PDB file of C-alpha atoms in Angstrom:
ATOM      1  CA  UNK E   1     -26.118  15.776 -11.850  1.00 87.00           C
ATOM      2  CA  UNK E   2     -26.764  19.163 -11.555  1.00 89.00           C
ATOM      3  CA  UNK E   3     -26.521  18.989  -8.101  1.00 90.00           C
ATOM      4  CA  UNK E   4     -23.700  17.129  -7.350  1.00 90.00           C
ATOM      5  CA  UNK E   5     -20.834  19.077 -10.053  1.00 90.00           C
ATOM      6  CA  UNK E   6     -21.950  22.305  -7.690  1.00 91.00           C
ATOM      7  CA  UNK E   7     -20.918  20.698  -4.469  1.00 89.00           C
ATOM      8  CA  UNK E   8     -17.757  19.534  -5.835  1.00 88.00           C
ATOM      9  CA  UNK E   9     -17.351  22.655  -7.790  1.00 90.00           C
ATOM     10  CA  UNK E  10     -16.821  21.978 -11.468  1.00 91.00           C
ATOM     11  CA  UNK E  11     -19.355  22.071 -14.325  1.00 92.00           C
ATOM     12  CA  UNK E  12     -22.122  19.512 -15.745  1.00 91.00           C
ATOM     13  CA  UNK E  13     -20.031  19.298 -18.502  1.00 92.00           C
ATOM     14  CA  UNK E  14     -16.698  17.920 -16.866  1.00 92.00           C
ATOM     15  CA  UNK E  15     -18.998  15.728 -14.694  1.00 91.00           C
ATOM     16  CA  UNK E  16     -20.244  14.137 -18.021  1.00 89.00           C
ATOM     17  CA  UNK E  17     -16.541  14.274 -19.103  1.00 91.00           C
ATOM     18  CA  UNK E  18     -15.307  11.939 -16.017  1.00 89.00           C
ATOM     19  CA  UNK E  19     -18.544   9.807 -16.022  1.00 87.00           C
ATOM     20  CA  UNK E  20     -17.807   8.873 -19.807  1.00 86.00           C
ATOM     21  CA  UNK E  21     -14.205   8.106 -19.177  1.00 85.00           C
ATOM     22  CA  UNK E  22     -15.546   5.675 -16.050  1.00 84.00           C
ATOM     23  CA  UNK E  23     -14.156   8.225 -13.574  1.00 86.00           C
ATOM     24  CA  UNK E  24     -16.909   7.935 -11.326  1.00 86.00           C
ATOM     25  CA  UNK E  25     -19.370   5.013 -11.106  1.00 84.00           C
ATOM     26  CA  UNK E  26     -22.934   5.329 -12.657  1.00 86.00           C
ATOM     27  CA  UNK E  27     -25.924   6.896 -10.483  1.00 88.00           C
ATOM     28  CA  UNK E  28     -28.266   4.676  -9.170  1.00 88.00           C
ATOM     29  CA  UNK E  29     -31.538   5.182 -11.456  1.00 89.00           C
ATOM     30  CA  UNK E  30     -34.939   5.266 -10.530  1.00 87.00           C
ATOM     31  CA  UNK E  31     -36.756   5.463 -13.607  1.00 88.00           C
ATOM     32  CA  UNK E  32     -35.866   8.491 -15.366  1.00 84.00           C
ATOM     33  CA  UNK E  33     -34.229   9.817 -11.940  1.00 87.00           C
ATOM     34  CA  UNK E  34     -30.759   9.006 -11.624  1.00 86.00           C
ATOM     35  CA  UNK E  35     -29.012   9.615  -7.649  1.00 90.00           C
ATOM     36  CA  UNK E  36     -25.489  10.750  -6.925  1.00 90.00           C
ATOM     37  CA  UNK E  37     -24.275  10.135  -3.197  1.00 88.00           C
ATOM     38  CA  UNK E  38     -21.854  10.836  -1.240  1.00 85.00           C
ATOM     39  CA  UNK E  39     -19.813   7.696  -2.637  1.00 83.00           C
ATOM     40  CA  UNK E  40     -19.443  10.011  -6.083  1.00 88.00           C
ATOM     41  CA  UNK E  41     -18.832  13.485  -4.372  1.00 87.00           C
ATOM     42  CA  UNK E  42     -15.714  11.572  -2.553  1.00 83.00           C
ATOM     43  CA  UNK E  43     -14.760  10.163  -5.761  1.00 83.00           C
ATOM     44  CA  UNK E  44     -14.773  14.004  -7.324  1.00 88.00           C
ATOM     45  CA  UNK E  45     -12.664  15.844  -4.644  1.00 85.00           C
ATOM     46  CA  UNK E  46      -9.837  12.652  -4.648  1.00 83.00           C
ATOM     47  CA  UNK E  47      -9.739  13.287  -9.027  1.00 86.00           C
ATOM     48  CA  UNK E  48      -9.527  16.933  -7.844  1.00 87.00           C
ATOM     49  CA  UNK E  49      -6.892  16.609  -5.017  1.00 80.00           C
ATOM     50  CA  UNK E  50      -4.782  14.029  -7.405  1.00 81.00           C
ATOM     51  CA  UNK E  51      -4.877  16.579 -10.223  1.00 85.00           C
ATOM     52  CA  UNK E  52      -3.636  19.414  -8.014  1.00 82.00           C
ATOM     53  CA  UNK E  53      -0.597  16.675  -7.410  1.00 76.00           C
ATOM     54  CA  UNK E  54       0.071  16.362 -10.932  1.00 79.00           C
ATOM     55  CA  UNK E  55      -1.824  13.202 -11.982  1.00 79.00           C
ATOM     56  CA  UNK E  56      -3.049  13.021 -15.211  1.00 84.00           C
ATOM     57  CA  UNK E  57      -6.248  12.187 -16.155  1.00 86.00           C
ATOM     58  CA  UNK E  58      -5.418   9.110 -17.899  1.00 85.00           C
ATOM     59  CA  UNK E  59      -3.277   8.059 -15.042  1.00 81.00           C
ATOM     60  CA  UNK E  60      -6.106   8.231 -12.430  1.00 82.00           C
ATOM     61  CA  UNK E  61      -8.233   6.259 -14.736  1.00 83.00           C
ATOM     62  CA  UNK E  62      -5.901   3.544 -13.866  1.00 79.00           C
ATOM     63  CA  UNK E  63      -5.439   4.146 -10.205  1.00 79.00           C
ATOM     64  CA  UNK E  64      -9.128   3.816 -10.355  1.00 78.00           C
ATOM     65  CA  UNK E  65      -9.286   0.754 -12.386  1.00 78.00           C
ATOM     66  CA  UNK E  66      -6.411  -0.629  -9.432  1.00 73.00           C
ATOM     67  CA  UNK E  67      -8.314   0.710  -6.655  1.00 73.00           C
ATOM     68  CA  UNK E  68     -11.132  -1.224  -7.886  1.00 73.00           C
ATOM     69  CA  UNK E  69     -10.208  -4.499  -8.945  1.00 69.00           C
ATOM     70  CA  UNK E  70      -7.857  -4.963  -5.501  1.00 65.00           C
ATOM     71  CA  UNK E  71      -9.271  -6.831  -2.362  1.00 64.00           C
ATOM     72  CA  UNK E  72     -11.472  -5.229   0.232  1.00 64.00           C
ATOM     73  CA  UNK E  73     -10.320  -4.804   3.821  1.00 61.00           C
ATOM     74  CA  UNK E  74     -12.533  -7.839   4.936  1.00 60.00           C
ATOM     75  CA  UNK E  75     -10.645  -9.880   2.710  1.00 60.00           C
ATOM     76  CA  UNK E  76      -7.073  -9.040   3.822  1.00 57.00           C
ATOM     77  CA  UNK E  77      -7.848  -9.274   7.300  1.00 56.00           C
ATOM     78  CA  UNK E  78      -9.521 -12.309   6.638  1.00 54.00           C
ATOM     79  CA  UNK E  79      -7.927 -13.960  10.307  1.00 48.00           C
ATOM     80  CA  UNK E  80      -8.940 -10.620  11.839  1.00 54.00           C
ATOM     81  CA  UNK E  81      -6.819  -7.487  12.236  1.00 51.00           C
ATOM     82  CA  UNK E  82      -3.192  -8.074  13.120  1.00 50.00           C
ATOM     83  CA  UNK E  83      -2.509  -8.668  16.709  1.00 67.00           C
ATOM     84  CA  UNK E  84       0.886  -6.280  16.825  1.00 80.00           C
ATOM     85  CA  UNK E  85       0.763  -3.892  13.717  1.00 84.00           C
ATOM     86  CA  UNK E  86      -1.398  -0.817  13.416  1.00 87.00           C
ATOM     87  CA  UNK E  87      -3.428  -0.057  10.340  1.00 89.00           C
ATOM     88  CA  UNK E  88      -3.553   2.340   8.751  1.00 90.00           C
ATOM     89  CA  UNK E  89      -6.576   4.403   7.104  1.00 90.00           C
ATOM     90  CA  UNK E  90      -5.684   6.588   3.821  1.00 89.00           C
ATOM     91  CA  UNK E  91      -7.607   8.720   0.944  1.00 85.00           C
ATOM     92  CA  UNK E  92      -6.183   8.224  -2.311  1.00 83.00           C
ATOM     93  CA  UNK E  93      -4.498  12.013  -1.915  1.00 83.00           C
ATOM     94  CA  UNK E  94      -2.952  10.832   1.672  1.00 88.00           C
ATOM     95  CA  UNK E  95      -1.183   7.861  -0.140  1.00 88.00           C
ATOM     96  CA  UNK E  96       0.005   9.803  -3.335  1.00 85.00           C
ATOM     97  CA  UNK E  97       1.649  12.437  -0.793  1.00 87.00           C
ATOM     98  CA  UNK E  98       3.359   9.534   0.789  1.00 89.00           C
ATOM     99  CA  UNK E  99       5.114   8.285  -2.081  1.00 89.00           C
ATOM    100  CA  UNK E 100       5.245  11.154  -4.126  1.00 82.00           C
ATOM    101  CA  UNK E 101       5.233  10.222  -7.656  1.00 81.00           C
ATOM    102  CA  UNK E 102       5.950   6.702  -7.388  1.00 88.00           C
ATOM    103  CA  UNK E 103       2.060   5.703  -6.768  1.00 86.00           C
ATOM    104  CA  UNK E 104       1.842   4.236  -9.868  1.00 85.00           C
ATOM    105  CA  UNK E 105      -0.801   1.644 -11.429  1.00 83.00           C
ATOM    106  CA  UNK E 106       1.741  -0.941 -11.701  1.00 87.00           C
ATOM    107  CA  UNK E 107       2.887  -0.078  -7.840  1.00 89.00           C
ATOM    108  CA  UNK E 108      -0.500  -0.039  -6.560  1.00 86.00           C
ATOM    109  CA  UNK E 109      -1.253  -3.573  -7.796  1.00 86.00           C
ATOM    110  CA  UNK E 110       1.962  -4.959  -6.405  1.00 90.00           C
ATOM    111  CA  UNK E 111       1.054  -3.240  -3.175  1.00 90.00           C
ATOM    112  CA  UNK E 112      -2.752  -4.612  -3.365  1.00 86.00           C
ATOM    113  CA  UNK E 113      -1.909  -8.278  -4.127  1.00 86.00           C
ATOM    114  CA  UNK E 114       1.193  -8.519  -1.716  1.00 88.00           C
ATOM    115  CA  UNK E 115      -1.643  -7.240   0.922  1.00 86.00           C
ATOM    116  CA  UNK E 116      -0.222  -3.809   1.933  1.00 90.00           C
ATOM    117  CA  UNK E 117      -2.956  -2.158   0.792  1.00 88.00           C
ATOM    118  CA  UNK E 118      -6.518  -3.053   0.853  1.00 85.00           C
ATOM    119  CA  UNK E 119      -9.725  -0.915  -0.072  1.00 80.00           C
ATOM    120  CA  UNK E 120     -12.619   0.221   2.140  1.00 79.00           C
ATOM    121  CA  UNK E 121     -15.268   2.380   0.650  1.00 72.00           C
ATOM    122  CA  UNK E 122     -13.098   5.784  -0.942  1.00 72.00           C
ATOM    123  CA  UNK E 123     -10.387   4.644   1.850  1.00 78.00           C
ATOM    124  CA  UNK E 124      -7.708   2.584   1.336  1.00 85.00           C
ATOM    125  CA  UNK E 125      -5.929   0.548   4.501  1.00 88.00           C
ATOM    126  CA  UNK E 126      -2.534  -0.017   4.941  1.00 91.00           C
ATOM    127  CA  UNK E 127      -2.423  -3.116   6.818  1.00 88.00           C
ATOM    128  CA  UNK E 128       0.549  -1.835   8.798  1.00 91.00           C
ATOM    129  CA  UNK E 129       1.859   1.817  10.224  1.00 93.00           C
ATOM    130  CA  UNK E 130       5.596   0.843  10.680  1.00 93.00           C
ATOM    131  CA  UNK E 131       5.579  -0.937   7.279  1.00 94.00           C
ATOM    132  CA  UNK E 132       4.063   2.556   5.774  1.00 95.00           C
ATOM    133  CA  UNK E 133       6.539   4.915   7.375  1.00 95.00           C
ATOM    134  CA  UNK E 134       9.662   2.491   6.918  1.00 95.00           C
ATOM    135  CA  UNK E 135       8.846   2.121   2.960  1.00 95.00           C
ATOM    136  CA  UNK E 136       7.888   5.663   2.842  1.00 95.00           C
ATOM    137  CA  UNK E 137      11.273   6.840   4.529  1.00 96.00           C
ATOM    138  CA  UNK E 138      13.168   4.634   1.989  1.00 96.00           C
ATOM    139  CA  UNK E 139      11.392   6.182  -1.221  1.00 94.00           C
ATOM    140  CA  UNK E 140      12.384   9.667   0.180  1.00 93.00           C
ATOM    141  CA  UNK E 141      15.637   8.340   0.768  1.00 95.00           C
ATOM    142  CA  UNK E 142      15.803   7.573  -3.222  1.00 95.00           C
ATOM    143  CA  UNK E 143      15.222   4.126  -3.005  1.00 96.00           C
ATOM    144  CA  UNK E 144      12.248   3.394  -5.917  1.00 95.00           C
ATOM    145  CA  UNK E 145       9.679   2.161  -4.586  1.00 95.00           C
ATOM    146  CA  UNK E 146       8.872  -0.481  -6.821  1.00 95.00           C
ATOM    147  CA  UNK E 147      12.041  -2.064  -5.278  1.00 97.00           C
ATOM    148  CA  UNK E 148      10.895  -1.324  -2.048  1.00 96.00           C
ATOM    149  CA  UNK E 149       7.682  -3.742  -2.704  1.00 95.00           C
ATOM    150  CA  UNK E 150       9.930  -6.616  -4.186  1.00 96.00           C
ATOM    151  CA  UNK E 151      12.583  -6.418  -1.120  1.00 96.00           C
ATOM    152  CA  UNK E 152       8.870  -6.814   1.266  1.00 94.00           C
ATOM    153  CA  UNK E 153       7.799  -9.684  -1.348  1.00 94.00           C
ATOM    154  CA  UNK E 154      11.267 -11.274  -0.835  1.00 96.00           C
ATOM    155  CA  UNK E 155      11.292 -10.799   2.991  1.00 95.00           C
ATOM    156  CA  UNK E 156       7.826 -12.167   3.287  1.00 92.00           C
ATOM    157  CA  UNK E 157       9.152 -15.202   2.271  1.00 93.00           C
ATOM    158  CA  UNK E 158      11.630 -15.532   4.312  1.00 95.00           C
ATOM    159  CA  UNK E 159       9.589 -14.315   7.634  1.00 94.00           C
ATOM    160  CA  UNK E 160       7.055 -17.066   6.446  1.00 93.00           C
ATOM    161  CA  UNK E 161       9.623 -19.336   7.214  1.00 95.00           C
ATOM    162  CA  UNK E 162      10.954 -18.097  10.426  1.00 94.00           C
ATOM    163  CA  UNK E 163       7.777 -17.569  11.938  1.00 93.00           C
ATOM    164  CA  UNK E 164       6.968 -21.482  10.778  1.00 94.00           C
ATOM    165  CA  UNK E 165      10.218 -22.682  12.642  1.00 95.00           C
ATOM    166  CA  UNK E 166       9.170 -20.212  15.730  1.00 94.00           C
ATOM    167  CA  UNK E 167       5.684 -21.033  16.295  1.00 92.00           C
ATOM    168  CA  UNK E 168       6.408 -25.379  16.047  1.00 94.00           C
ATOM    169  CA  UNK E 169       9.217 -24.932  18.666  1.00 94.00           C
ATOM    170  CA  UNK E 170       7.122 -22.698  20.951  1.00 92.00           C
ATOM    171  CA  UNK E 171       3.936 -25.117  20.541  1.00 92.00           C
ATOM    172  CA  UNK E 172       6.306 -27.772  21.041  1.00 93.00           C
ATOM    173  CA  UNK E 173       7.748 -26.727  24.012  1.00 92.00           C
ATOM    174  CA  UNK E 174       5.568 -24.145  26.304  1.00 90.00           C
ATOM    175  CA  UNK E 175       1.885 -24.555  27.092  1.00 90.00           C
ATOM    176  CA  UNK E 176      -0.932 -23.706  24.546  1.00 85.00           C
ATOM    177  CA  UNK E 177      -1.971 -20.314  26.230  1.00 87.00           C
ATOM    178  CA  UNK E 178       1.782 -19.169  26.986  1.00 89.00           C
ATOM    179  CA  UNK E 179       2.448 -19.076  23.163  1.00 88.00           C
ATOM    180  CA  UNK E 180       1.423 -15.920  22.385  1.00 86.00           C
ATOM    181  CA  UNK E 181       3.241 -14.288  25.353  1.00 89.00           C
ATOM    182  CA  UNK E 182       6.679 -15.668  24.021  1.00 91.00           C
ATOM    183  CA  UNK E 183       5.974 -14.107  20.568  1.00 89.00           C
ATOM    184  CA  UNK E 184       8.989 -11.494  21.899  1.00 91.00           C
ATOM    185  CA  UNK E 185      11.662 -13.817  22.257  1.00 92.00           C
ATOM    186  CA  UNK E 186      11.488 -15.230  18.511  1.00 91.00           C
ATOM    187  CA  UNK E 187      11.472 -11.720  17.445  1.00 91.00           C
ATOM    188  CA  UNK E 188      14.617 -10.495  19.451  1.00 95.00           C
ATOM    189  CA  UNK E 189      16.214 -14.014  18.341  1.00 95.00           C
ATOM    190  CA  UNK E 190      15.855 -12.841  14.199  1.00 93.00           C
ATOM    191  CA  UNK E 191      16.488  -9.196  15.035  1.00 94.00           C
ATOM    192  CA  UNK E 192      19.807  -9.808  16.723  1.00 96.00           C
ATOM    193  CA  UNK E 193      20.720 -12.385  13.480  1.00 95.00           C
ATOM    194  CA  UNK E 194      19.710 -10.039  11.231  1.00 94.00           C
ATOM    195  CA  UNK E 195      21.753  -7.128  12.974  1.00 95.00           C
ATOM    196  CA  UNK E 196      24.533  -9.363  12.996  1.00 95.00           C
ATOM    197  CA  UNK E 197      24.027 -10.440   9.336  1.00 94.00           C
ATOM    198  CA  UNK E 198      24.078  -6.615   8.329  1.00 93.00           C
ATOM    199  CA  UNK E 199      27.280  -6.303  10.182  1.00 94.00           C
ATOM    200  CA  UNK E 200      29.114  -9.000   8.542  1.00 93.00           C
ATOM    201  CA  UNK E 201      27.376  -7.731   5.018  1.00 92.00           C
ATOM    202  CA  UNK E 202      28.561  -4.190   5.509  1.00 91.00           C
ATOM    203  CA  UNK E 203      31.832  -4.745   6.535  1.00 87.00           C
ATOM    204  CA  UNK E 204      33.272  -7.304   4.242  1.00 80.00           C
ATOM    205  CA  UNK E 205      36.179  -6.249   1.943  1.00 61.00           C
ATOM    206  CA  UNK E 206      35.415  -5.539  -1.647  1.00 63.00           C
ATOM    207  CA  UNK E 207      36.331  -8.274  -3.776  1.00 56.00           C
ATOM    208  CA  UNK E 208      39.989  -7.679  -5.404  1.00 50.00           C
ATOM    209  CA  UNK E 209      39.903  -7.157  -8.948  1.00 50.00           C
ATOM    210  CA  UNK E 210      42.526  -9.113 -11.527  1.00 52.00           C
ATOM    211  CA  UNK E 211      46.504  -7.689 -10.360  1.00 51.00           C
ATOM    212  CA  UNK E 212      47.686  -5.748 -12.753  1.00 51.00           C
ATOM    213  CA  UNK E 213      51.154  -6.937 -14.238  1.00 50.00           C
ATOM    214  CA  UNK E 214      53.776  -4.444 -13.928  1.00 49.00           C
ATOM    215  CA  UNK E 215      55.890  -3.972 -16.617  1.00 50.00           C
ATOM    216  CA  UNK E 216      59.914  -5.415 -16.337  1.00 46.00           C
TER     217      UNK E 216
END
Protein backbone atom coordinates (compact mmCIF):
# COMPACT_ATOMS: atom_id res chain seq x y z
CA UNK A 1 0.00 0.00 0.00
CA UNK A 2 2.81 1.81 0.91
CA UNK A 3 4.17 1.44 -2.25
CA UNK A 4 1.67 2.12 -4.55
CA UNK A 5 0.11 5.84 -2.81
CA UNK A 6 4.05 6.95 -3.56
CA UNK A 7 3.88 6.21 -7.23
CA UNK A 8 0.67 7.86 -7.61
CA UNK A 9 1.65 10.52 -5.23
CA UNK A 10 -0.84 10.89 -2.40
CA UNK A 11 -0.68 9.47 1.14
CA UNK A 12 -1.53 5.90 2.81
CA UNK A 13 -4.15 7.61 4.32
CA UNK A 14 -6.19 8.87 1.18
CA UNK A 15 -5.37 5.45 -0.39
CA UNK A 16 -7.31 3.88 2.60
CA UNK A 17 -9.81 6.77 2.09
CA UNK A 18 -10.65 5.70 -1.73
CA UNK A 19 -10.28 1.91 -1.00
CA UNK A 20 -13.11 2.27 1.76
CA UNK A 21 -15.36 4.27 -0.44
CA UNK A 22 -14.80 1.26 -3.30
CA UNK A 23 -12.68 3.70 -5.33
CA UNK A 24 -10.28 1.24 -6.27
CA UNK A 25 -10.78 -2.55 -6.26
CA UNK A 26 -9.28 -4.72 -3.39
CA UNK A 27 -5.51 -6.08 -3.67
CA UNK A 28 -5.09 -9.44 -4.47
CA UNK A 29 -3.97 -11.18 -1.02
CA UNK A 30 -1.57 -13.69 -0.44
CA UNK A 31 -1.85 -14.49 3.04
CA UNK A 32 -1.11 -11.57 5.04
CA UNK A 33 0.47 -9.90 1.74
CA UNK A 34 -1.89 -7.99 -0.15
CA UNK A 35 -0.60 -6.80 -4.17
CA UNK A 36 -1.47 -3.57 -5.92
CA UNK A 37 -0.83 -3.57 -9.83
CA UNK A 38 -0.80 -1.58 -12.33
CA UNK A 39 -4.74 -2.08 -12.77
CA UNK A 40 -4.98 0.19 -9.28
CA UNK A 41 -2.16 2.79 -10.09
CA UNK A 42 -4.37 3.51 -13.45
CA UNK A 43 -7.37 3.63 -11.41
CA UNK A 44 -5.48 6.43 -9.00
CA UNK A 45 -4.16 8.88 -11.70
CA UNK A 46 -7.92 8.74 -13.69
CA UNK A 47 -9.60 9.78 -9.73
CA UNK A 48 -6.68 12.27 -9.87
CA UNK A 49 -7.06 13.61 -13.49
CA UNK A 50 -11.13 13.67 -12.94
CA UNK A 51 -10.66 15.68 -9.75
CA UNK A 52 -8.39 18.24 -11.42
CA UNK A 53 -11.68 18.49 -13.91
CA UNK A 54 -13.92 19.19 -11.18
CA UNK A 55 -15.50 15.80 -10.35
CA UNK A 56 -16.44 15.18 -7.08
CA UNK A 57 -15.65 12.42 -5.19
CA UNK A 58 -19.03 11.14 -4.83
CA UNK A 59 -19.61 11.62 -8.47
CA UNK A 60 -16.68 9.38 -9.57
CA UNK A 61 -17.90 6.78 -7.23
CA UNK A 62 -20.66 6.51 -9.66
CA UNK A 63 -18.79 6.80 -12.89
CA UNK A 64 -17.01 3.93 -11.36
CA UNK A 65 -19.96 1.98 -10.34
CA UNK A 66 -21.14 2.75 -14.46
CA UNK A 67 -17.85 1.95 -15.76
CA UNK A 68 -18.16 -1.25 -14.07
CA UNK A 69 -21.40 -2.68 -14.40
CA UNK A 70 -21.43 -1.72 -18.48
CA UNK A 71 -20.44 -4.40 -21.16
CA UNK A 72 -16.89 -5.21 -22.12
CA UNK A 73 -15.57 -4.53 -25.61
CA UNK A 74 -15.87 -8.33 -26.51
CA UNK A 75 -19.36 -8.09 -25.87
CA UNK A 76 -20.28 -5.07 -28.05
CA UNK A 77 -18.38 -6.22 -30.85
CA UNK A 78 -19.81 -9.41 -30.41
CA UNK A 79 -20.11 -9.83 -34.71
CA UNK A 80 -16.55 -8.48 -34.75
CA UNK A 81 -15.43 -4.86 -35.10
CA UNK A 82 -17.46 -2.75 -37.49
CA UNK A 83 -16.57 -3.10 -41.07
CA UNK A 84 -16.80 0.96 -41.89
CA UNK A 85 -16.56 2.88 -38.48
CA UNK A 86 -13.39 3.45 -36.52
CA UNK A 87 -13.17 2.88 -32.81
CA UNK A 88 -12.21 4.62 -30.72
CA UNK A 89 -9.87 4.04 -27.51
CA UNK A 90 -10.43 6.58 -24.40
CA UNK A 91 -9.24 6.99 -20.54
CA UNK A 92 -11.90 8.08 -18.40
CA UNK A 93 -10.09 11.83 -18.40
CA UNK A 94 -10.08 11.70 -22.48
CA UNK A 95 -13.95 11.18 -22.41
CA UNK A 96 -14.79 13.75 -19.56
CA UNK A 97 -12.74 16.42 -21.74
CA UNK A 98 -14.93 15.48 -24.60
CA UNK A 99 -18.12 16.25 -23.13
CA UNK A 100 -17.20 18.55 -20.62
CA UNK A 101 -19.48 18.33 -17.77
CA UNK A 102 -22.15 16.42 -19.24
CA UNK A 103 -20.35 12.86 -18.49
CA UNK A 104 -22.68 12.08 -16.08
CA UNK A 105 -23.68 8.60 -14.35
CA UNK A 106 -27.00 8.70 -15.83
CA UNK A 107 -25.25 9.65 -19.44
CA UNK A 108 -22.72 7.07 -19.19
CA UNK A 109 -25.28 4.27 -18.76
CA UNK A 110 -27.38 5.48 -21.64
CA UNK A 111 -24.19 5.60 -23.64
CA UNK A 112 -23.07 1.94 -22.31
CA UNK A 113 -26.39 0.14 -22.97
CA UNK A 114 -27.18 1.93 -26.39
CA UNK A 115 -23.47 0.43 -27.21
CA UNK A 116 -21.46 3.67 -27.75
CA UNK A 117 -19.34 2.96 -25.21
CA UNK A 118 -17.91 -0.23 -24.07
CA UNK A 119 -15.08 -0.98 -21.39
CA UNK A 120 -11.64 -2.56 -21.86
CA UNK A 121 -9.38 -2.82 -18.91
CA UNK A 122 -9.03 1.26 -17.47
CA UNK A 123 -10.02 2.10 -21.31
CA UNK A 124 -13.18 2.69 -22.49
CA UNK A 125 -14.08 2.20 -26.53
CA UNK A 126 -16.17 4.21 -28.43
CA UNK A 127 -17.47 1.95 -30.95
CA UNK A 128 -17.34 4.73 -33.53
CA UNK A 129 -14.92 7.99 -34.33
CA UNK A 130 -17.48 9.97 -36.49
CA UNK A 131 -20.27 9.16 -33.99
CA UNK A 132 -17.75 10.63 -31.12
CA UNK A 133 -16.79 13.83 -32.88
CA UNK A 134 -20.41 14.48 -34.39
CA UNK A 135 -22.05 14.13 -30.70
CA UNK A 136 -19.16 15.86 -29.25
CA UNK A 137 -19.47 18.90 -31.77
CA UNK A 138 -23.23 19.08 -30.91
CA UNK A 139 -22.68 19.24 -26.97
CA UNK A 140 -20.21 22.16 -27.66
CA UNK A 141 -22.67 23.53 -29.84
CA UNK A 142 -25.16 23.62 -26.62
CA UNK A 143 -27.07 20.82 -27.50
CA UNK A 144 -27.26 18.53 -23.95
CA UNK A 145 -26.03 15.68 -24.42
CA UNK A 146 -28.42 13.57 -22.85
CA UNK A 147 -30.56 14.59 -25.90
CA UNK A 148 -27.90 13.87 -28.07
CA UNK A 149 -28.04 9.98 -26.85
CA UNK A 150 -31.96 9.83 -27.23
CA UNK A 151 -31.88 11.50 -30.93
CA UNK A 152 -28.94 8.26 -31.63
CA UNK A 153 -31.52 5.85 -29.68
CA UNK A 154 -34.31 7.21 -31.96
CA UNK A 155 -32.21 7.09 -35.19
CA UNK A 156 -31.05 3.62 -34.42
CA UNK A 157 -34.34 2.63 -34.88
CA UNK A 158 -35.01 3.94 -37.75
CA UNK A 159 -31.47 2.89 -39.51
CA UNK A 160 -32.48 -0.66 -38.19
CA UNK A 161 -35.11 -0.45 -40.51
CA UNK A 162 -33.51 0.96 -43.52
CA UNK A 163 -30.65 -1.16 -43.42
CA UNK A 164 -33.40 -4.26 -43.14
CA UNK A 165 -35.18 -2.96 -46.40
CA UNK A 166 -31.46 -2.41 -48.01
CA UNK A 167 -29.79 -5.56 -47.33
CA UNK A 168 -33.27 -7.97 -48.57
CA UNK A 169 -33.33 -5.95 -51.87
CA UNK A 170 -29.56 -6.22 -52.43
CA UNK A 171 -29.60 -10.12 -51.44
CA UNK A 172 -32.51 -10.28 -53.55
CA UNK A 173 -31.22 -8.89 -56.44
CA UNK A 174 -27.16 -8.98 -56.88
CA UNK A 175 -24.99 -12.02 -56.20
CA UNK A 176 -24.02 -13.16 -52.61
CA UNK A 177 -20.34 -11.81 -52.75
CA UNK A 178 -21.32 -8.41 -54.61
CA UNK A 179 -23.42 -7.40 -51.51
CA UNK A 180 -21.06 -5.89 -49.57
CA UNK A 181 -19.58 -3.83 -52.46
CA UNK A 182 -23.08 -2.13 -53.04
CA UNK A 183 -23.24 -1.15 -49.32
CA UNK A 184 -22.54 2.64 -50.99
CA UNK A 185 -25.46 2.94 -53.01
CA UNK A 186 -28.07 2.31 -50.04
CA UNK A 187 -26.17 4.82 -48.15
CA UNK A 188 -26.17 7.68 -50.85
CA UNK A 189 -29.99 6.57 -51.46
CA UNK A 190 -30.93 7.62 -47.38
CA UNK A 191 -28.41 10.46 -47.38
CA UNK A 192 -29.91 12.23 -50.36
CA UNK A 193 -33.69 11.53 -48.58
CA UNK A 194 -32.58 12.67 -45.58
CA UNK A 195 -30.93 15.92 -47.14
CA UNK A 196 -34.01 16.40 -48.88
CA UNK A 197 -36.17 15.75 -45.76
CA UNK A 198 -34.07 18.51 -43.87
CA UNK A 199 -34.79 20.81 -46.70
CA UNK A 200 -38.43 20.50 -46.73
CA UNK A 201 -38.24 20.54 -42.60
CA UNK A 202 -36.26 23.75 -42.55
CA UNK A 203 -38.00 25.60 -44.92
CA UNK A 204 -41.63 25.18 -44.18
CA UNK A 205 -43.63 28.28 -43.05
CA UNK A 206 -44.39 28.65 -39.41
CA UNK A 207 -47.77 27.71 -38.65
CA UNK A 208 -50.19 30.95 -38.54
CA UNK A 209 -51.44 31.68 -35.26
CA UNK A 210 -55.46 32.55 -34.59
CA UNK A 211 -56.18 36.25 -36.82
CA UNK A 212 -56.65 38.72 -34.68
CA UNK A 213 -60.11 40.59 -35.10
CA UNK A 214 -59.74 44.15 -35.75
CA UNK A 215 -61.87 46.32 -34.12
CA UNK A 216 -64.99 48.21 -36.37
Amino acid sequence: MEELAEEAGITVRTLRFYRERGLIPPPRREGRIAWYDEHHLARLRTIAALLERGHTLNGIADLATAFESGRDVGDVLGLGAPTEEEPVRLTPQELADYFEGEVTPENLAVALDLGYLATDGDEIVHISRRLLDVSSALVREGVPLATVLDAGRRVRDHADALAELFVGILRAHAPKDEVDRLRPLAKSVVDAELSMAMDRHLHQLPESGPTEARPH
